[in-house]
Short mmCIF file of C-alpha atoms in Angstrom, two decimals:
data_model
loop_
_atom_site.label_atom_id
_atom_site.label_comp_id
_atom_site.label_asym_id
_atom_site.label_seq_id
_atom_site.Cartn_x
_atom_site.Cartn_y
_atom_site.Cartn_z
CA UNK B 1 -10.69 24.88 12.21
CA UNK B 2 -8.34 23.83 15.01
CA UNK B 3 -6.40 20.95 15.39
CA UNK B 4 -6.53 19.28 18.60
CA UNK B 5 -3.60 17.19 20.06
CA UNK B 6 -5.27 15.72 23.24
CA UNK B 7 -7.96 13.99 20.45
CA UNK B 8 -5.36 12.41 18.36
CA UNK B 9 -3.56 10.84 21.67
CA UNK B 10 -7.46 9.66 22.91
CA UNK B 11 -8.08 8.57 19.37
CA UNK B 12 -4.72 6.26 19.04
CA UNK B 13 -6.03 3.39 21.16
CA UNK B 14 -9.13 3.17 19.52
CA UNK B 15 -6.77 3.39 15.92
CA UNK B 16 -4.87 0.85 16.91
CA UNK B 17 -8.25 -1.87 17.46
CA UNK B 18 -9.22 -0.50 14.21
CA UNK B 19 -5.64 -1.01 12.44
CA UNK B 20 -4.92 -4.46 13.37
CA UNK B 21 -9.04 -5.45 12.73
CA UNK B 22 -8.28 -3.69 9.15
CA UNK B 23 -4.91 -6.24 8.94
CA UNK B 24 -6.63 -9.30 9.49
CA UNK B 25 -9.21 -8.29 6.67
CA UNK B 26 -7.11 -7.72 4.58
CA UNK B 27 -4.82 -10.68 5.53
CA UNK B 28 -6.95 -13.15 5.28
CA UNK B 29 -9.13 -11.49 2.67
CA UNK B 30 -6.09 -11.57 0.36
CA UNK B 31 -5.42 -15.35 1.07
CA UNK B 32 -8.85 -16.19 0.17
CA UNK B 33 -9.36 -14.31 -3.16
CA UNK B 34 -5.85 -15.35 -4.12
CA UNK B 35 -6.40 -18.88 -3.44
CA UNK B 36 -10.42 -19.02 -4.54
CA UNK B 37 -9.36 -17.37 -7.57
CA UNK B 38 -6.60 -19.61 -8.83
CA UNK B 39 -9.44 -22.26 -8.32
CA UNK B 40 -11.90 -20.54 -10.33
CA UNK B 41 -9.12 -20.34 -13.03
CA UNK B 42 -8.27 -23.89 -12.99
CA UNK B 43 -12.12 -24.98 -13.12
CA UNK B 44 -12.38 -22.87 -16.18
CA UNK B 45 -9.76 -24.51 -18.03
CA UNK B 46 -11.91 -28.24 -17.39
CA UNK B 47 -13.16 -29.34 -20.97
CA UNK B 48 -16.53 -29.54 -19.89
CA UNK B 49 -19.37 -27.30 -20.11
CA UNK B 50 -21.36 -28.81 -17.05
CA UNK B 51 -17.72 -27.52 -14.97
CA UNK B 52 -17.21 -23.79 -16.79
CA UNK B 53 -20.49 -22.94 -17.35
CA UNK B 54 -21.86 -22.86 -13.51
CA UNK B 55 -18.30 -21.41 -12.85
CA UNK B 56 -18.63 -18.51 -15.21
CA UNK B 57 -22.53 -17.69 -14.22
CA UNK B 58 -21.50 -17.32 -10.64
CA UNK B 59 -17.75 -15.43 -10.99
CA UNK B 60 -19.78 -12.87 -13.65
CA UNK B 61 -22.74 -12.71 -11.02
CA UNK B 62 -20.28 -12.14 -7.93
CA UNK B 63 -17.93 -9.58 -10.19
CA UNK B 64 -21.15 -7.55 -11.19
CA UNK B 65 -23.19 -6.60 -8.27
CA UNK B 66 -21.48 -4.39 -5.76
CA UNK B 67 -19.40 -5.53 -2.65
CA UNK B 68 -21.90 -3.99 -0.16
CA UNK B 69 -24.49 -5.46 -1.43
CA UNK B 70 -23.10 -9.09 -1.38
CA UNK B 71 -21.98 -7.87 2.58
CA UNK B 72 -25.51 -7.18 3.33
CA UNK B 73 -26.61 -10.68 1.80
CA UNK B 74 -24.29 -13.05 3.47
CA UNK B 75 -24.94 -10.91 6.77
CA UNK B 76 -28.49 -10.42 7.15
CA UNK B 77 -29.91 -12.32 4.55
CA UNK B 78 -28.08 -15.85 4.88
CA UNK B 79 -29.24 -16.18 8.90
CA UNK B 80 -32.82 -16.52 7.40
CA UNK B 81 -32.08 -19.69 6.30
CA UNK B 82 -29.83 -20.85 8.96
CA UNK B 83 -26.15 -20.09 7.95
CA UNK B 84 -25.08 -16.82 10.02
CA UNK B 85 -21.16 -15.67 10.75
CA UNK B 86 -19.51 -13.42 12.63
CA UNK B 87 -19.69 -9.73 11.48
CA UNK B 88 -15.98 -9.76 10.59
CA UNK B 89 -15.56 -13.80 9.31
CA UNK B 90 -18.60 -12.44 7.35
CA UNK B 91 -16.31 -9.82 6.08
CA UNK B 92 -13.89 -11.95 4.64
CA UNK B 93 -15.66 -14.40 3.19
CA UNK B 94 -17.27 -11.09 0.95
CA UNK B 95 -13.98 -9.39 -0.22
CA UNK B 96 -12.42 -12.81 -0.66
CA UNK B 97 -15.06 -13.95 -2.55
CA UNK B 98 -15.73 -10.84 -4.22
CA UNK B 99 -11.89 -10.28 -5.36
CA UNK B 100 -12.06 -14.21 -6.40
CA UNK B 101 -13.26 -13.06 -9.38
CA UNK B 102 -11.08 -10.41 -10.12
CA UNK B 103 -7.56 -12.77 -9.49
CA UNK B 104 -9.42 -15.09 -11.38
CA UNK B 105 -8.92 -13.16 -14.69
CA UNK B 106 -5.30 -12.57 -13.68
CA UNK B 107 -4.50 -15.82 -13.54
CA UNK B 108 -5.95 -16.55 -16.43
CA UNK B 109 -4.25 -14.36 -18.15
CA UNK B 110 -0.82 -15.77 -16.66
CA UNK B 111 -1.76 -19.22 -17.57
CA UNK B 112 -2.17 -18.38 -21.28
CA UNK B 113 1.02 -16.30 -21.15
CA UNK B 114 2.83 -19.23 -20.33
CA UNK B 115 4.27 -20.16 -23.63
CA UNK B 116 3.45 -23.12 -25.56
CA UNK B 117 6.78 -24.49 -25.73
CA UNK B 118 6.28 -25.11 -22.05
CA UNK B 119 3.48 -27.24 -22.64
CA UNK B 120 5.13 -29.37 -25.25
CA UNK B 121 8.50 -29.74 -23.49
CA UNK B 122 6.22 -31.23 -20.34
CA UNK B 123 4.30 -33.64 -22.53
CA UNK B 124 7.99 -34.66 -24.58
CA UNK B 125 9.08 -35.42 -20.73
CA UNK B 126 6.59 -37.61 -20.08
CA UNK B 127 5.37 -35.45 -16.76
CA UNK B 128 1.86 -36.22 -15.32
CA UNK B 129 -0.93 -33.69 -16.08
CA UNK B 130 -0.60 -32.37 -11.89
CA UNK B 131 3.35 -32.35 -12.29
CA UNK B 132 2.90 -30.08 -14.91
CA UNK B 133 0.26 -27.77 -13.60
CA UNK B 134 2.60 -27.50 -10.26
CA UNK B 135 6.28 -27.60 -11.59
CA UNK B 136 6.25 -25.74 -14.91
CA UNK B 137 3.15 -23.85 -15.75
CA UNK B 138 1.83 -22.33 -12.20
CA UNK B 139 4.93 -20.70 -11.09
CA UNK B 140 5.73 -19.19 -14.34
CA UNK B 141 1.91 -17.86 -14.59
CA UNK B 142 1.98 -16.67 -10.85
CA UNK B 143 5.24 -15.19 -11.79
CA UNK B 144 3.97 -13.01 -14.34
CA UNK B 145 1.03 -11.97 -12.58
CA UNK B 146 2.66 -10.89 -9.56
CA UNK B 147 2.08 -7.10 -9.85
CA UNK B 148 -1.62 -7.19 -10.90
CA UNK B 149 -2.24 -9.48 -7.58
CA UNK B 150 -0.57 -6.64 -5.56
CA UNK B 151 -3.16 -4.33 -6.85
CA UNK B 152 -5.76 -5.93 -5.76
CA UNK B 153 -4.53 -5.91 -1.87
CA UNK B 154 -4.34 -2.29 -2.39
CA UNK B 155 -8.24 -2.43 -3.56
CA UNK B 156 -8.83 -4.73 -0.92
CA UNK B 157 -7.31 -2.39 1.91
CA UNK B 158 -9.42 0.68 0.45
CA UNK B 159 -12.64 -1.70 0.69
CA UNK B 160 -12.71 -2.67 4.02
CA UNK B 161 -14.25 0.67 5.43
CA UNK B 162 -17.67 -1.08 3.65
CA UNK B 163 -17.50 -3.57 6.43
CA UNK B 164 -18.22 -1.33 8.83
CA UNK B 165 -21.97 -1.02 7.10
CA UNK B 166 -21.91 -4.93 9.59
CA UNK B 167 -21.20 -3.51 12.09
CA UNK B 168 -17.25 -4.26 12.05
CA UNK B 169 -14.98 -1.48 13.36
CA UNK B 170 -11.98 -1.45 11.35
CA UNK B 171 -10.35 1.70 11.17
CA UNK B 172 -12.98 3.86 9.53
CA UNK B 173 -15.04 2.50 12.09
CA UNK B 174 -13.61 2.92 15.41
CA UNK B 175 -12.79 6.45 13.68
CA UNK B 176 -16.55 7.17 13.44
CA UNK B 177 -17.82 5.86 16.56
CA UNK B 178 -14.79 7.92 18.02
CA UNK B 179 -15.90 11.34 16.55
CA UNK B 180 -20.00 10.39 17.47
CA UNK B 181 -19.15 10.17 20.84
CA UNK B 182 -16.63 13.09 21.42
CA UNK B 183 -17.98 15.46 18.54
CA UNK B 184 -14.53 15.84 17.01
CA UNK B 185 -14.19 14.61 13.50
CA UNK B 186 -10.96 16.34 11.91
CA UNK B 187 -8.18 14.42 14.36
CA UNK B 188 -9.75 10.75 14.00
CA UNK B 189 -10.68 11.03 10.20
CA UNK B 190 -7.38 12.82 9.57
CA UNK B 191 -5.10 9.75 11.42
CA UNK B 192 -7.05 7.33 9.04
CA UNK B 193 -6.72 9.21 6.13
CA UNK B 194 -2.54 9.43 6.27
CA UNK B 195 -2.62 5.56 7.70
CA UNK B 196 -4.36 4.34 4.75
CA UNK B 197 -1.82 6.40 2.35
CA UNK B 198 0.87 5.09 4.81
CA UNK B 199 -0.53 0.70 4.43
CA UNK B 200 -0.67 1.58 0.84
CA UNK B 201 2.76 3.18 0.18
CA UNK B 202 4.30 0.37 2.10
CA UNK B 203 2.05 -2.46 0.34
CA UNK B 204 3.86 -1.03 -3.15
CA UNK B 205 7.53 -1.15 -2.05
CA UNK B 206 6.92 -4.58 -0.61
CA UNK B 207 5.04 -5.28 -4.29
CA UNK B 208 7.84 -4.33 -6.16
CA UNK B 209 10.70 -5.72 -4.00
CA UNK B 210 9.11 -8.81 -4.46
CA UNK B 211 8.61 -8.39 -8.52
CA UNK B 212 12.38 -7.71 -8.52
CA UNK B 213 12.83 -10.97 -6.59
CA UNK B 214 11.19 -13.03 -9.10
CA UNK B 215 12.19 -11.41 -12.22
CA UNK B 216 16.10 -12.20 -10.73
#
């Protein structure tokens, strides 16, 4: 095997289309399963079963069949009956939604960390049900849960090569399509490979320099 210069510095501009495509995925994907999944959390804490139980059948349904499989759904399946997106708003909507599930349990688990001395020195203060949610018990459960969120953008970033099964060319992508056309596979798949350790490594300090920031 020989490694070939010339097809890394051809292969960089098509990296780069793929990096930044891979960036807003995971960007935006993050946003969405972090803020979708607080709301499934809150809607499971309603005291009614007509609210929790339609919430639980779909976050069990969307956490047990596989990510490509809900890709292929929204994307080919959906424009049957008249809803179609673009390939890669297609994308996020699927690993947002998909990870929903998963932050969901996280913050659940935050929320009942939260202990109940919290609870009862809100209500002895008189502070409205939403004043409480937003001033004493959120940022102490979001606080806690911190690291376990961070985790999940690492999943997230080693998901989004499954978008390019719709045709989106994030890195993996524009990596494949690369090595199709000029027949060399080692330089393009190689670049990826060290990027995606590279996103990941940084994604950790930047995950615990912001753990140390809240625990201080």
């Amino acid at each position: 095997m020989k490694w070939d210069w010339s097809a890394v510095s051809d292969f960089m501009p098509h990296f780069w289309d793929g990096l930044l495509v891979t960036l807003q995925i995971l960007v935006l994907g993050s946003l969405v399963s972090f803020g979708l999944g607080l709301v499934w959390a809150l809607l499971m804490r309603v005291p009614s079963r007509w609210v929790t139980w339609p919430v639980g059948v779909v976050t069990e349904f969307v956490r047990n069949t596989p990510l490509l499989v809900q890709l292929f759904f929204l994307y080919y399946v959906l424009p049957e009956g008249g809803i179609k997106f673009e390939a890669l708003t297609t994308g996020v909507i699927a690993i947002g939604l998909h990870y929903s599930t998963y932050t969901m349990q996280v913050y659940r688990a935050g929320i009942e960390g939260v202990p109940v001395g919290q609870w009862e020195a809100a209500t002895a203060l008189n502070l409205p049900l939403g004043r409480t949610w937003t001033a004493v018990i959120l940022p102490q459960a979001i606080r806690r849960v911190v690291p376990a969120l961070g985790n999940y953008v690492i999943s997230m970033l080693k998901d989004t090569p499954l978008l390019m099964a719709i045709t989106v060319l994030e890195m993996l992508g524009e990596a494949r399509l690369f090595s199709q056309e000029n027949f060399q596979f080692t330089e393009p798949l190689t670049v990826i490979g060290v990027a995606f350790i590279i996103i990941s490594y940084l994604a950790s300090l930047a995950l615990r320099a912001l753990e140390r920031r809240l625990v201080h």
